[in-house]
PDB file of C-alpha atoms in Angstrom:
ATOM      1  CA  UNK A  76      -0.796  -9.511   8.554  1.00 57.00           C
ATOM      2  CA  UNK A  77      -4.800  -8.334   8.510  1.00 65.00           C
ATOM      3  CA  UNK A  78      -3.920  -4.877   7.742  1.00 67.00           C
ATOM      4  CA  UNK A  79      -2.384  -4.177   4.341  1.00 67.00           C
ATOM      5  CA  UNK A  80       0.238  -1.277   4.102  1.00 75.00           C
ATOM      6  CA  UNK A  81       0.196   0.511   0.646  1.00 69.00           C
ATOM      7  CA  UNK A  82       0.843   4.272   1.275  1.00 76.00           C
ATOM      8  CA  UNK A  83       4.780   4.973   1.686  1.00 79.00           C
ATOM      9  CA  UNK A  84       7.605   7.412   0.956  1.00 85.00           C
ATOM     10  CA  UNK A  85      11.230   7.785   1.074  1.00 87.00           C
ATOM     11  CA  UNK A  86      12.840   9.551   4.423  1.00 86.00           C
ATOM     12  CA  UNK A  87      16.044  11.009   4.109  1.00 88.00           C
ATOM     13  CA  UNK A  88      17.785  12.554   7.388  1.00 86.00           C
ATOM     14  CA  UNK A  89      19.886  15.193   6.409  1.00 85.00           C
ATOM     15  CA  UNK A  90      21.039  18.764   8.651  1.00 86.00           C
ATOM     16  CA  UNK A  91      19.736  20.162   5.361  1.00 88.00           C
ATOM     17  CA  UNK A  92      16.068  18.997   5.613  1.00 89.00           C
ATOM     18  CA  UNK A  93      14.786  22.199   4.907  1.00 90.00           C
ATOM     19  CA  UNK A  94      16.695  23.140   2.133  1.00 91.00           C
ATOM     20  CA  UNK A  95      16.676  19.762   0.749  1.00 90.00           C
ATOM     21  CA  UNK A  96      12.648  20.242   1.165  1.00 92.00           C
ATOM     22  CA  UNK A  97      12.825  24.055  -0.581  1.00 92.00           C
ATOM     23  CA  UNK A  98      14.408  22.234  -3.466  1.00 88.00           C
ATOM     24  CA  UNK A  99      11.746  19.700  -4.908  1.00 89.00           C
ATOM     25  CA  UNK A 100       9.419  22.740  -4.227  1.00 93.00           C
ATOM     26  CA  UNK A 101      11.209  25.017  -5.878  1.00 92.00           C
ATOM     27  CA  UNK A 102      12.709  22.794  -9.113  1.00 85.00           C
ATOM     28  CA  UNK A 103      10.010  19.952  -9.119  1.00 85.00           C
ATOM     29  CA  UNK A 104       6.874  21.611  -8.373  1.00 91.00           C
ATOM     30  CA  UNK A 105       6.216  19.607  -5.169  1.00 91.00           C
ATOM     31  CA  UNK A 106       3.997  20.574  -2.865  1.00 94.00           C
ATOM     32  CA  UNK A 107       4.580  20.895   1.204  1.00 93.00           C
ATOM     33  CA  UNK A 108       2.489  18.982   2.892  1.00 90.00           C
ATOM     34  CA  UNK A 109       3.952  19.047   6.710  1.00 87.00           C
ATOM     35  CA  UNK A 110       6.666  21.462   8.503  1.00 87.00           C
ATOM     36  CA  UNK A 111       7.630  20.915  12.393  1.00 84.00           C
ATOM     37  CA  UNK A 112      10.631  21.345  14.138  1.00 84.00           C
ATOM     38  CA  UNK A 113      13.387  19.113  12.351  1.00 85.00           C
ATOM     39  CA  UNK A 114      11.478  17.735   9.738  1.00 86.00           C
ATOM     40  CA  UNK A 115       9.163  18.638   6.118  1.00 90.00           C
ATOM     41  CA  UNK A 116       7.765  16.651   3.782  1.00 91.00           C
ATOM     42  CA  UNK A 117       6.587  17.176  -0.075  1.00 93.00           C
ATOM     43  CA  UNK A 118       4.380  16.081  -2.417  1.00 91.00           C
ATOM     44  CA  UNK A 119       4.698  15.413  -6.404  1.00 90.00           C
ATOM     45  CA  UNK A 120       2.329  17.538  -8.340  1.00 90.00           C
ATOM     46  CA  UNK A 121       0.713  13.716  -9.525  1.00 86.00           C
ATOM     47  CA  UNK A 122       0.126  13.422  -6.085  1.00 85.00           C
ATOM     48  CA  UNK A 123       1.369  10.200  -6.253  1.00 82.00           C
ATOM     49  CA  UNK A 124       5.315  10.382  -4.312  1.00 84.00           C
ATOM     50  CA  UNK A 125       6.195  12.046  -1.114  1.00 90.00           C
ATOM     51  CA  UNK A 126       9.640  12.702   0.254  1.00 90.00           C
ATOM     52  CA  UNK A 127      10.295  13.266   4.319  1.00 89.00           C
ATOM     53  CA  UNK A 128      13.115  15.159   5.240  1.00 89.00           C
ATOM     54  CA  UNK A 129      14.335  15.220   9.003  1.00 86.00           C
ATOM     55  CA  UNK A 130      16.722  16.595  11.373  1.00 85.00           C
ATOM     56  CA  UNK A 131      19.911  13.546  12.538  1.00 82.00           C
ATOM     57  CA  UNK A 132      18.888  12.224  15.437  1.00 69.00           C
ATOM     58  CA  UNK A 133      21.080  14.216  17.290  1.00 56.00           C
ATOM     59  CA  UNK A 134      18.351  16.747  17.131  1.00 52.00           C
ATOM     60  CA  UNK A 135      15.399  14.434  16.986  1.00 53.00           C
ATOM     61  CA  UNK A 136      15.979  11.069  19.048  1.00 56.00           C
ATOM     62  CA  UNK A 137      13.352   9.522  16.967  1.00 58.00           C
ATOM     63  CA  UNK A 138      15.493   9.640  13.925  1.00 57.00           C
ATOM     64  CA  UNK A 139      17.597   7.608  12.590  1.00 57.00           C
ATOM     65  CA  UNK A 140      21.451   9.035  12.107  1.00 58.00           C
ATOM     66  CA  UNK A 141      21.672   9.237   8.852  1.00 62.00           C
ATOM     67  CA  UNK A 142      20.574   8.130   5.403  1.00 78.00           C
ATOM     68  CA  UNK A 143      17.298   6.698   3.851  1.00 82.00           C
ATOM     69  CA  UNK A 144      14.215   5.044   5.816  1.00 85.00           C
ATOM     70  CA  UNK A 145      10.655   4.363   4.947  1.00 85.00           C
ATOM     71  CA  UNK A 146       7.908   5.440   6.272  1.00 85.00           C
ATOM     72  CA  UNK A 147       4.677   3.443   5.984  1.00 87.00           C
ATOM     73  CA  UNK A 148       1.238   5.330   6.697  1.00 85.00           C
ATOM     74  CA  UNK A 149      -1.590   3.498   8.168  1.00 88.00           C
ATOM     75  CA  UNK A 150      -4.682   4.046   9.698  1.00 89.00           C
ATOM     76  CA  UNK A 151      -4.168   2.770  13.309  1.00 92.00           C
ATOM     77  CA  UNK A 152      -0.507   2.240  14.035  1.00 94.00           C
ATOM     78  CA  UNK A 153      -1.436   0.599  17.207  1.00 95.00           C
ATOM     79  CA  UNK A 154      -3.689  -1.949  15.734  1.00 94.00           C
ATOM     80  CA  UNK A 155      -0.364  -2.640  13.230  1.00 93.00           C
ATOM     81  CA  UNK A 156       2.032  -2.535  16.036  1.00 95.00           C
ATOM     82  CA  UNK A 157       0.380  -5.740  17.591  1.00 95.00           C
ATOM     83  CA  UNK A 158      -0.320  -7.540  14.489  1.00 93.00           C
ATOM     84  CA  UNK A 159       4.057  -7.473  14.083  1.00 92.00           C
ATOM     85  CA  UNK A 160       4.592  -8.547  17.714  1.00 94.00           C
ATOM     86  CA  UNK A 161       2.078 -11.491  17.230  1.00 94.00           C
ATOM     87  CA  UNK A 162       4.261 -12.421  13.736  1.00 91.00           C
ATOM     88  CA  UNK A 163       7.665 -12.302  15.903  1.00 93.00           C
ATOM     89  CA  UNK A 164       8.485  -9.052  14.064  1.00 92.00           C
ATOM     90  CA  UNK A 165      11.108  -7.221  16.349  1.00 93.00           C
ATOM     91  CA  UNK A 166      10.249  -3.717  17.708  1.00 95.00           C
ATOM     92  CA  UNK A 167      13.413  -1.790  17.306  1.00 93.00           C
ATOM     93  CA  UNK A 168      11.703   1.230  18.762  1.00 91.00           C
ATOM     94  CA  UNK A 169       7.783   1.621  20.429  1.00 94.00           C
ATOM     95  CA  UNK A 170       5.230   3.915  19.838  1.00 95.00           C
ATOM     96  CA  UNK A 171       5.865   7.304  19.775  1.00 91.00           C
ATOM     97  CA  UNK A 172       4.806  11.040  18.481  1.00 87.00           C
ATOM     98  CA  UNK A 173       6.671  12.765  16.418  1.00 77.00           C
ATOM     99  CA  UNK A 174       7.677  16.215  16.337  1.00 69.00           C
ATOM    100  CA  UNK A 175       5.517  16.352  13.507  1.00 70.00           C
ATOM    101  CA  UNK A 176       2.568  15.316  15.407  1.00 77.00           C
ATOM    102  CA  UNK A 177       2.452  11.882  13.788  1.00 82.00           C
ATOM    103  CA  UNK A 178       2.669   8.589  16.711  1.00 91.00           C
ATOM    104  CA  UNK A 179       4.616   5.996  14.855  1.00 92.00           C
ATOM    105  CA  UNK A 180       7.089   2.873  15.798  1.00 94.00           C
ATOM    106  CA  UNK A 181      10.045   1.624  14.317  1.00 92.00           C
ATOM    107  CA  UNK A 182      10.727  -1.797  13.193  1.00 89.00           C
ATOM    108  CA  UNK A 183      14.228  -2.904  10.859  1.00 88.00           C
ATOM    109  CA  UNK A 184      14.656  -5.420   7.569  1.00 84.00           C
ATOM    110  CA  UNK A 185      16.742  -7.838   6.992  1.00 71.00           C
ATOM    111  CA  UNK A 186      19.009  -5.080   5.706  1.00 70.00           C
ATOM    112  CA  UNK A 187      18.946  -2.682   8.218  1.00 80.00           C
ATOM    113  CA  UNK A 188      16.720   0.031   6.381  1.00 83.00           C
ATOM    114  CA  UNK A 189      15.052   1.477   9.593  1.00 85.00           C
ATOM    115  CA  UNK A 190      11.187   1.375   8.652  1.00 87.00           C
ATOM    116  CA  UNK A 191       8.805   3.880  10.421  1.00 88.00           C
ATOM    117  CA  UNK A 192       4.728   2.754  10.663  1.00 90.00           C
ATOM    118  CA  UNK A 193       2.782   5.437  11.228  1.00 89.00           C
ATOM    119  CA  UNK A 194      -0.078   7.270  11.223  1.00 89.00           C
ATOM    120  CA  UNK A 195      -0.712  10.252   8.976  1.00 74.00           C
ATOM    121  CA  UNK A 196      -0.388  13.700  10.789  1.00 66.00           C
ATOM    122  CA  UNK A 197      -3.526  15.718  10.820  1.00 64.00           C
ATOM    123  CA  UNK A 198      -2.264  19.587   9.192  1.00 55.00           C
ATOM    124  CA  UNK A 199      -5.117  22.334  10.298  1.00 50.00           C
ATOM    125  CA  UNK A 200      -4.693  23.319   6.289  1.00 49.00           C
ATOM    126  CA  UNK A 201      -3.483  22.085   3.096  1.00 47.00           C
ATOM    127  CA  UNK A 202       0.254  23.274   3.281  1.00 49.00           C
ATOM    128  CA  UNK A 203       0.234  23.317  -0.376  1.00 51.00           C
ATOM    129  CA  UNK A 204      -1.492  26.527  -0.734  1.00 43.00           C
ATOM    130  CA  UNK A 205       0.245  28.921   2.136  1.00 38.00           C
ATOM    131  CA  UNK A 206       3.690  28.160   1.642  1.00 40.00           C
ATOM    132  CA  UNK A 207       5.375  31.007   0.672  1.00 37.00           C
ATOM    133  CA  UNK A 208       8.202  28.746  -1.261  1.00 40.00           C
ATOM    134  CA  UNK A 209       5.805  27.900  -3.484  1.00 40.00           C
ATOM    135  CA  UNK A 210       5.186  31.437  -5.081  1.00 37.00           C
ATOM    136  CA  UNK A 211       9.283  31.652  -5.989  1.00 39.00           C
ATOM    137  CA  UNK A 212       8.340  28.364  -8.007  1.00 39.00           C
ATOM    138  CA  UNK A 213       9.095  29.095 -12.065  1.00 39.00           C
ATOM    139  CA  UNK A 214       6.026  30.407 -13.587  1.00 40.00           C
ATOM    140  CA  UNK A 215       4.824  27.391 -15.537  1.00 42.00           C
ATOM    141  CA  UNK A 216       5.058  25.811 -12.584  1.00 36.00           C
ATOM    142  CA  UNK A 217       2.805  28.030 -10.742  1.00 36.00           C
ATOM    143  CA  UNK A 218       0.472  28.226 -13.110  1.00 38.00           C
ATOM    144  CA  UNK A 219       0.213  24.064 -13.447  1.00 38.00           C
ATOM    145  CA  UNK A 220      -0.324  24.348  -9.822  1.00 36.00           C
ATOM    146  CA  UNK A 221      -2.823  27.596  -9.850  1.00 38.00           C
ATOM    147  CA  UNK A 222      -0.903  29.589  -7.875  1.00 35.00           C
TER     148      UNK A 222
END
């Protein structure tokens, strides 16, 4: 593969993706950094971890049913996309955009973790600093954060 894929995070579908979302916010001091229709996603404050929530598929046919899948950013999923069909990698599911605004494709491991290349959603502005969640944060969180 020509084009190396280093940013990640965890996906969990859950019916709870919001609250499950509200609660890193509220308890870890992560950040929000996207929230669409059947899905959020946070930050750590070290900027370093992010954690997607979403919707069952049920409610989001891009989705897988349940449980944890990876998500792997890059810059031009299309370009990526190509370079796996040329190694043989199966497709399990083409290009497509998000709810969140993000076009991605699915591919599966060897042990069935659905994995999700795709490229990072553009927000209009940082999340972090107009969610509302983030002011019922405890205070020393707030004020590592500078809220």
């Amino acid at each position: 593969m020509n084009t190396p894929i280093d940013n990640s995070y965890i996906g969990i579908t859950t019916p709870h993706f919001r609250e499950a979302s509200d609660f890193y916010v509220r308890h870890f001091g992560y950040c929000r950094i996207a929230d669409a229709e059947g899905f959020a996603s946070v930050m750590a404050p070290n900027k370093k971890r992010c954690l997607g929530f979403a919707a069952p598929a049920d409610a989001r046919p891009s989705t897988p049913l349940s449980g944890v899948h990876l998500v792997f950013l890059v810059d031009d999923v299309t370009t990526v996309l190509a370079q796996f069909q040329h190694g043989g990698v199966p497709i399990s599911r083409g290009i497509a955009i998000g709810s969140w605004g993000a076009k991605h494709f699915v591919i599966t491991d060897p042990a069935g973790v659905e994995l999700f290349i795709s490229e990072q959603a553009q927000q209009s502005e940082p999340l972090c600093h107009a969610d509302p969640i983030s002011a019922g944060a405890p205070p020393e969180r707030q004020q590592a954060r500078g809220l």
